[in-house]
Amino acid sequence: MEQLLKNNSKYKIFNNEHIIRDDLIINNPIPITDSQILEELYLVIKYTTLFLEKHQIDYCIESGTLIGCVRHDGIIPWDNDIDIMIFKDGYFKLKTLVNEYNKNNFKILHVTPGFKLFYKDIAYGELFLYDYDENENVYRMAYPLINYNGSLEPTFITSDLYYSNQRYKKEYLFPTQMVLFEDFSVRAPNNIKEVLLTTYKKNLLECIYSPNKNNQHHAFKYNHYKLAIIIEKITVNKILLFLYIFINWLISKQIINIY
């Protein structure tokens, strides 16, 4: 029978015992995520953060993973994914370490903008790429620039197109701090409260549950993402090739002049 969580409900993730705080606002009982998924989330975040620490790659937990750390001392018991931010230098370094990461059922896949995390070929979260915007003095989601032949340049553009609520002042993020998450330590922002208020802009004690989000957990697997990336690359290359041919045609007809 599915366990429904409310204030003072108890649950376990491996041997870590938890209780839902009585000060959290839960309007209706929330179904707990399947115990196997919670345990595999635990394995992925522990493996990933230890890997990043080993290779001295800057990161910090964010969004649902961060609020879980604050409210639940670890994973939100109705969550099903992991949110971690990484930065430009770490992004390039991690691209060279994919084969080392991909062991013992753990896999990482480069996607734009960042990396997808997998365990037993099931997607369990993402490393989101952030970069510093000097004009606005904030860190925000970044996208690698692509030149005419499709190779990545060591430059990025930042955008508010999809995540306008995830713009963080430098002093909110750095220096990062080590915090307890379940029974191990991870890096969190310097000012956790301000980061969460910037992201959610509401009462952080209010617990929100999205059935649609949880039901998506097994929808896409590792091979699905790989296929999507291949299709995306083919499409992008076709567009770039068309633009290259079209611009050369314009030049040949002296419609435009590059000099």
mmCIF file of C-alpha atoms in Angstrom:
data_model
loop_
_atom_site.group_PDB
_atom_site.id
_atom_site.type_symbol
_atom_site.label_atom_id
_atom_site.label_comp_id
_atom_site.label_asym_id
_atom_site.label_seq_id
_atom_site.Cartn_x
_atom_site.Cartn_y
_atom_site.Cartn_z
ATOM 1 C CA MET A 1 0.000 0.000 0.000
ATOM 2 C CA GLU A 2 1.305 3.451 -0.933
ATOM 3 C CA GLN A 3 2.532 5.481 2.036
ATOM 4 C CA LEU A 4 1.088 8.994 2.308
ATOM 5 C CA LEU A 5 3.226 11.565 4.070
ATOM 6 C CA LYS A 6 1.986 14.278 6.401
ATOM 7 C CA ASN A 7 3.417 16.101 9.385
ATOM 8 C CA ASN A 8 5.305 13.778 11.744
ATOM 9 C CA SER A 9 5.244 10.874 9.256
ATOM 10 C CA LYS A 10 8.301 8.631 9.430
ATOM 11 C CA TYR A 11 10.222 7.099 6.529
ATOM 12 C CA LYS A 12 13.670 5.661 5.762
ATOM 13 C CA ILE A 13 16.214 5.964 2.966
ATOM 14 C CA PHE A 14 18.537 3.019 3.458
ATOM 15 C CA ASN A 15 19.328 3.201 7.187
ATOM 16 C CA ASN A 16 18.688 6.931 7.480
ATOM 17 C CA GLU A 17 15.538 7.534 9.500
ATOM 18 C CA HIS A 18 13.529 10.686 8.791
ATOM 19 C CA ILE A 19 10.435 12.391 10.132
ATOM 20 C CA ILE A 20 8.358 15.056 8.376
ATOM 21 C CA ARG A 21 8.711 18.227 10.454
ATOM 22 C CA ASP A 22 5.536 19.477 12.104
ATOM 23 C CA ASP A 23 6.189 23.057 10.954
ATOM 24 C CA LEU A 24 5.963 22.166 7.248
ATOM 25 C CA ILE A 25 2.796 23.207 5.419
ATOM 26 C CA ILE A 26 1.224 20.110 3.840
ATOM 27 C CA ASN A 27 -2.337 20.774 2.685
ATOM 28 C CA ASN A 28 -2.958 17.197 1.552
ATOM 29 C CA PRO A 29 -1.041 13.977 2.310
ATOM 30 C CA ILE A 30 1.695 13.407 -0.286
ATOM 31 C CA PRO A 31 2.546 9.954 -1.674
ATOM 32 C CA ILE A 32 6.132 8.969 -0.969
ATOM 33 C CA THR A 33 8.379 8.164 -3.916
ATOM 34 C CA ASP A 34 9.077 4.455 -4.397
ATOM 35 C CA SER A 35 11.787 3.338 -1.956
ATOM 36 C CA GLN A 36 13.992 1.944 -4.741
ATOM 37 C CA ILE A 37 13.965 5.308 -6.534
ATOM 38 C CA LEU A 38 14.831 7.160 -3.316
ATOM 39 C CA GLU A 39 17.706 4.771 -2.654
ATOM 40 C CA GLU A 40 19.020 5.116 -6.200
ATOM 41 C CA LEU A 41 18.766 8.917 -5.938
ATOM 42 C CA TYR A 42 20.884 8.613 -2.808
ATOM 43 C CA LEU A 43 23.476 6.515 -4.658
ATOM 44 C CA VAL A 44 23.658 8.907 -7.615
ATOM 45 C CA ILE A 45 24.080 12.110 -5.626
ATOM 46 C CA LYS A 46 26.668 10.508 -3.347
ATOM 47 C CA TYR A 47 28.652 9.015 -6.243
ATOM 48 C CA THR A 48 28.470 12.244 -8.264
ATOM 49 C CA THR A 49 29.462 14.654 -5.506
ATOM 50 C CA LEU A 50 32.349 12.427 -4.421
ATOM 51 C CA PHE A 51 33.494 12.274 -8.055
ATOM 52 C CA LEU A 52 33.351 16.082 -8.374
ATOM 53 C CA GLU A 53 35.243 16.491 -5.092
ATOM 54 C CA LYS A 54 37.890 13.978 -6.190
ATOM 55 C CA HIS A 55 38.562 15.959 -9.372
ATOM 56 C CA GLN A 56 38.277 19.374 -7.688
ATOM 57 C CA ILE A 57 35.342 20.475 -9.818
ATOM 58 C CA ASP A 58 33.337 23.321 -8.260
ATOM 59 C CA TYR A 59 29.649 22.591 -7.793
ATOM 60 C CA CYS A 60 26.787 23.158 -5.413
ATOM 61 C CA ILE A 61 23.366 21.613 -4.960
ATOM 62 C CA GLU A 62 20.392 23.710 -6.027
ATOM 63 C CA SER A 63 16.593 23.820 -6.452
ATOM 64 C CA GLY A 64 14.785 20.748 -5.111
ATOM 65 C CA THR A 65 17.973 19.066 -3.912
ATOM 66 C CA LEU A 66 18.887 22.177 -1.904
ATOM 67 C CA ILE A 67 15.447 22.616 -0.408
ATOM 68 C CA GLY A 68 15.462 18.910 0.465
ATOM 69 C CA CYS A 69 18.727 19.400 2.318
ATOM 70 C CA VAL A 70 17.206 22.229 4.368
ATOM 71 C CA ARG A 71 13.739 20.825 5.042
ATOM 72 C CA HIS A 72 14.353 17.065 5.063
ATOM 73 C CA ASP A 73 18.073 16.708 5.869
ATOM 74 C CA GLY A 74 18.521 15.108 2.456
ATOM 75 C CA ILE A 75 16.287 13.944 -0.370
ATOM 76 C CA ILE A 76 12.710 15.242 -0.558
ATOM 77 C CA PRO A 77 10.740 12.011 -0.002
ATOM 78 C CA TRP A 78 8.396 12.734 -2.930
ATOM 79 C CA ASP A 79 11.182 13.849 -5.294
ATOM 80 C CA ASN A 80 12.691 11.827 -8.136
ATOM 81 C CA ASP A 81 15.626 13.811 -9.504
ATOM 82 C CA ILE A 82 18.805 15.652 -8.573
ATOM 83 C CA ASP A 83 19.704 19.300 -9.209
ATOM 84 C CA ILE A 84 23.368 20.355 -9.117
ATOM 85 C CA MET A 85 24.997 23.435 -10.612
ATOM 86 C CA ILE A 86 28.503 23.411 -12.075
ATOM 87 C CA PHE A 87 30.566 26.203 -13.597
ATOM 88 C CA LYS A 88 32.550 26.903 -16.750
ATOM 89 C CA ASP A 89 35.957 25.508 -15.774
ATOM 90 C CA GLY A 90 34.394 22.393 -14.309
ATOM 91 C CA TYR A 91 32.242 21.927 -17.384
ATOM 92 C CA PHE A 92 35.256 21.530 -19.665
ATOM 93 C CA LYS A 93 37.106 19.360 -17.175
ATOM 94 C CA LEU A 94 34.145 17.043 -16.705
ATOM 95 C CA LYS A 95 33.808 16.536 -20.458
ATOM 96 C CA THR A 96 37.228 14.842 -20.366
ATOM 97 C CA LEU A 97 36.232 12.555 -17.471
ATOM 98 C CA VAL A 98 33.047 10.962 -18.821
ATOM 99 C CA ASN A 99 34.653 7.534 -19.317
ATOM 100 C CA GLU A 100 36.015 7.556 -15.773
ATOM 101 C CA TYR A 101 32.589 8.446 -14.364
ATOM 102 C CA ASN A 102 30.799 5.738 -16.367
ATOM 103 C CA LYS A 103 31.313 2.728 -14.098
ATOM 104 C CA ASN A 104 29.238 0.374 -11.951
ATOM 105 C CA ASN A 105 25.852 1.308 -13.452
ATOM 106 C CA PHE A 106 26.565 5.047 -13.170
ATOM 107 C CA LYS A 107 26.592 7.063 -16.391
ATOM 108 C CA ILE A 108 26.890 10.707 -17.310
ATOM 109 C CA LEU A 109 25.876 12.141 -20.673
ATOM 110 C CA HIS A 110 26.803 15.551 -22.058
ATOM 111 C CA VAL A 111 23.709 17.523 -23.031
ATOM 112 C CA THR A 112 23.178 21.240 -23.583
ATOM 113 C CA PRO A 113 23.574 22.983 -21.213
ATOM 114 C CA GLY A 114 25.242 20.508 -18.862
ATOM 115 C CA PHE A 115 25.124 16.773 -18.115
ATOM 116 C CA LYS A 116 22.433 14.185 -17.463
ATOM 117 C CA LEU A 117 23.001 11.663 -14.665
ATOM 118 C CA PHE A 118 21.931 8.023 -14.987
ATOM 119 C CA TYR A 119 21.828 4.917 -12.833
ATOM 120 C CA LYS A 120 21.037 1.601 -14.537
ATOM 121 C CA ASP A 121 20.255 3.677 -17.641
ATOM 122 C CA ILE A 122 17.475 5.635 -15.896
ATOM 123 C CA ALA A 123 17.772 9.433 -15.721
ATOM 124 C CA TYR A 124 18.129 10.633 -12.147
ATOM 125 C CA GLY A 125 19.037 14.282 -12.495
ATOM 126 C CA GLU A 126 21.197 16.877 -14.100
ATOM 127 C CA LEU A 127 24.292 19.023 -13.706
ATOM 128 C CA PHE A 128 23.241 22.495 -14.865
ATOM 129 C CA LEU A 129 25.868 24.830 -16.298
ATOM 130 C CA TYR A 130 26.095 28.325 -14.808
ATOM 131 C CA ASP A 131 28.381 31.190 -15.757
ATOM 132 C CA TYR A 132 28.997 34.676 -14.414
ATOM 133 C CA ASP A 133 27.299 37.569 -16.202
ATOM 134 C CA GLU A 134 29.523 40.586 -15.574
ATOM 135 C CA ASN A 135 26.954 43.025 -16.951
ATOM 136 C CA GLU A 136 24.345 42.047 -14.373
ATOM 137 C CA ASN A 137 26.684 40.795 -11.638
ATOM 138 C CA VAL A 138 24.885 37.447 -11.327
ATOM 139 C CA TYR A 139 25.408 33.773 -12.055
ATOM 140 C CA ARG A 140 22.777 32.244 -14.316
ATOM 141 C CA MET A 141 22.174 29.373 -16.701
ATOM 142 C CA ALA A 142 24.711 29.349 -19.536
ATOM 143 C CA TYR A 143 24.829 27.844 -23.017
ATOM 144 C CA PRO A 144 28.023 26.959 -24.923
ATOM 145 C CA LEU A 145 28.433 28.893 -28.155
ATOM 146 C CA ILE A 146 28.691 26.816 -31.329
ATOM 147 C CA ASN A 147 30.755 27.999 -34.281
ATOM 148 C CA TYR A 148 30.119 27.322 -37.973
ATOM 149 C CA ASN A 149 31.555 23.769 -37.999
ATOM 150 C CA GLY A 150 29.698 22.669 -34.893
ATOM 151 C CA SER A 151 32.626 22.576 -32.446
ATOM 152 C CA LEU A 152 32.267 24.080 -28.999
ATOM 153 C CA GLU A 153 34.084 27.318 -28.295
ATOM 154 C CA PRO A 154 35.326 28.134 -24.765
ATOM 155 C CA THR A 155 32.756 30.934 -24.498
ATOM 156 C CA PHE A 156 29.210 30.996 -23.215
ATOM 157 C CA ILE A 157 26.078 33.056 -23.380
ATOM 158 C CA THR A 158 23.762 33.392 -20.406
ATOM 159 C CA SER A 159 20.019 33.471 -20.782
ATOM 160 C CA ASP A 160 16.806 34.101 -18.850
ATOM 161 C CA LEU A 161 14.755 32.355 -21.528
ATOM 162 C CA TYR A 162 13.749 29.350 -19.422
ATOM 163 C CA TYR A 163 14.932 29.980 -15.868
ATOM 164 C CA SER A 164 14.534 33.683 -15.140
ATOM 165 C CA ASN A 165 14.130 32.902 -11.418
ATOM 166 C CA GLN A 166 17.586 31.305 -11.212
ATOM 167 C CA ARG A 167 19.857 34.352 -11.207
ATOM 168 C CA TYR A 168 22.135 34.407 -8.193
ATOM 169 C CA LYS A 169 24.453 37.066 -6.860
ATOM 170 C CA LYS A 170 28.053 35.894 -6.611
ATOM 171 C CA GLU A 171 28.113 36.349 -2.855
ATOM 172 C CA TYR A 172 25.041 34.113 -2.519
ATOM 173 C CA LEU A 173 26.947 31.208 -4.096
ATOM 174 C CA PHE A 174 30.569 31.676 -3.048
ATOM 175 C CA PRO A 175 32.374 30.539 -1.099
ATOM 176 C CA THR A 176 30.393 27.314 -1.069
ATOM 177 C CA GLN A 177 29.945 25.465 2.215
ATOM 178 C CA MET A 178 29.869 21.796 3.159
ATOM 179 C CA VAL A 179 26.533 20.632 4.588
ATOM 180 C CA LEU A 180 25.167 17.303 5.758
ATOM 181 C CA PHE A 181 22.931 15.525 3.232
ATOM 182 C CA GLU A 182 21.501 12.225 4.448
ATOM 183 C CA ASP A 183 24.673 10.715 5.999
ATOM 184 C CA PHE A 184 27.354 12.363 3.831
ATOM 185 C CA SER A 185 28.470 15.907 3.004
ATOM 186 C CA VAL A 186 27.855 17.949 -0.144
ATOM 187 C CA ARG A 187 28.559 21.513 -1.246
ATOM 188 C CA ALA A 188 25.793 24.095 -0.883
ATOM 189 C CA PRO A 189 25.640 27.835 -1.646
ATOM 190 C CA ASN A 190 27.165 30.318 0.765
ATOM 191 C CA ASN A 191 23.772 31.910 1.500
ATOM 192 C CA ILE A 192 21.254 29.086 1.245
ATOM 193 C CA LYS A 193 18.244 31.134 2.335
ATOM 194 C CA GLU A 194 18.753 33.876 -0.276
ATOM 195 C CA VAL A 195 19.340 31.333 -3.046
ATOM 196 C CA LEU A 196 16.118 29.491 -2.197
ATOM 197 C CA LEU A 197 14.101 32.714 -1.898
ATOM 198 C CA THR A 198 15.477 33.817 -5.273
ATOM 199 C CA THR A 199 14.412 30.506 -6.805
ATOM 200 C CA TYR A 200 11.017 29.963 -5.202
ATOM 201 C CA LYS A 201 9.890 33.439 -4.050
ATOM 202 C CA LYS A 202 7.467 31.930 -1.542
ATOM 203 C CA ASN A 203 7.184 30.330 1.859
ATOM 204 C CA LEU A 204 9.878 27.652 1.909
ATOM 205 C CA LEU A 205 7.918 25.638 4.478
ATOM 206 C CA GLU A 206 5.086 25.061 1.993
ATOM 207 C CA CYS A 207 5.413 21.594 0.463
ATOM 208 C CA ILE A 208 4.391 21.366 -3.189
ATOM 209 C CA TYR A 209 3.782 18.040 -4.904
ATOM 210 C CA SER A 210 3.509 17.610 -8.680
ATOM 211 C CA PRO A 211 2.065 14.196 -9.702
ATOM 212 C CA ASN A 212 2.943 14.813 -13.368
ATOM 213 C CA LYS A 213 6.610 15.412 -12.520
ATOM 214 C CA ASN A 214 6.870 12.202 -10.501
ATOM 215 C CA ASN A 215 5.107 10.128 -13.147
ATOM 216 C CA GLN A 216 7.745 11.154 -15.708
ATOM 217 C CA HIS A 217 10.540 9.356 -13.874
ATOM 218 C CA HIS A 218 10.843 6.268 -16.110
ATOM 219 C CA ALA A 219 9.764 7.978 -19.333
ATOM 220 C CA PHE A 220 13.254 8.449 -20.805
ATOM 221 C CA LYS A 221 16.350 6.287 -20.492
ATOM 222 C CA TYR A 222 19.995 6.657 -21.425
ATOM 223 C CA ASN A 223 19.606 5.453 -25.023
ATOM 224 C CA HIS A 224 16.629 7.754 -25.576
ATOM 225 C CA TYR A 225 18.746 10.761 -24.631
ATOM 226 C CA LYS A 226 21.652 9.589 -26.796
ATOM 227 C CA LEU A 227 19.332 9.248 -29.781
ATOM 228 C CA ALA A 228 17.849 12.688 -29.150
ATOM 229 C CA ILE A 229 21.336 14.208 -29.053
ATOM 230 C CA ILE A 230 22.285 12.538 -32.354
ATOM 231 C CA ILE A 231 19.104 13.852 -33.996
ATOM 232 C CA GLU A 232 19.763 17.317 -32.576
ATOM 233 C CA LYS A 233 23.324 17.341 -33.938
ATOM 234 C CA ILE A 234 22.171 16.216 -37.387
ATOM 235 C CA THR A 235 19.496 18.921 -37.424
ATOM 236 C CA VAL A 236 21.896 21.643 -36.273
ATOM 237 C CA ASN A 237 24.532 20.620 -38.812
ATOM 238 C CA LYS A 238 21.949 20.685 -41.617
ATOM 239 C CA ILE A 239 20.861 24.180 -40.614
ATOM 240 C CA LEU A 240 24.462 25.368 -40.440
ATOM 241 C CA LEU A 241 25.240 23.811 -43.827
ATOM 242 C CA PHE A 242 22.186 25.472 -45.372
ATOM 243 C CA LEU A 243 23.198 28.864 -43.953
ATOM 244 C CA TYR A 244 26.771 28.389 -45.218
ATOM 245 C CA ILE A 245 25.554 27.563 -48.752
ATOM 246 C CA PHE A 246 22.968 30.350 -48.703
ATOM 247 C CA ILE A 247 25.469 33.003 -47.564
ATOM 248 C CA ASN A 248 27.966 31.906 -50.203
ATOM 249 C CA TRP A 249 25.208 32.152 -52.818
ATOM 250 C CA LEU A 250 24.406 35.682 -51.649
ATOM 251 C CA ILE A 251 28.084 36.586 -51.900
ATOM 252 C CA SER A 252 28.380 35.070 -55.389
ATOM 253 C CA LYS A 253 25.406 37.133 -56.556
ATOM 254 C CA GLN A 254 26.929 40.201 -54.913
ATOM 255 C CA ILE A 255 23.778 40.589 -52.862
ATOM 256 C CA ILE A 256 25.971 40.947 -49.804
ATOM 257 C CA ASN A 257 29.582 41.977 -49.507
ATOM 258 C CA ILE A 258 31.853 40.665 -46.760
ATOM 259 C CA TYR A 259 34.576 43.241 -47.320
#
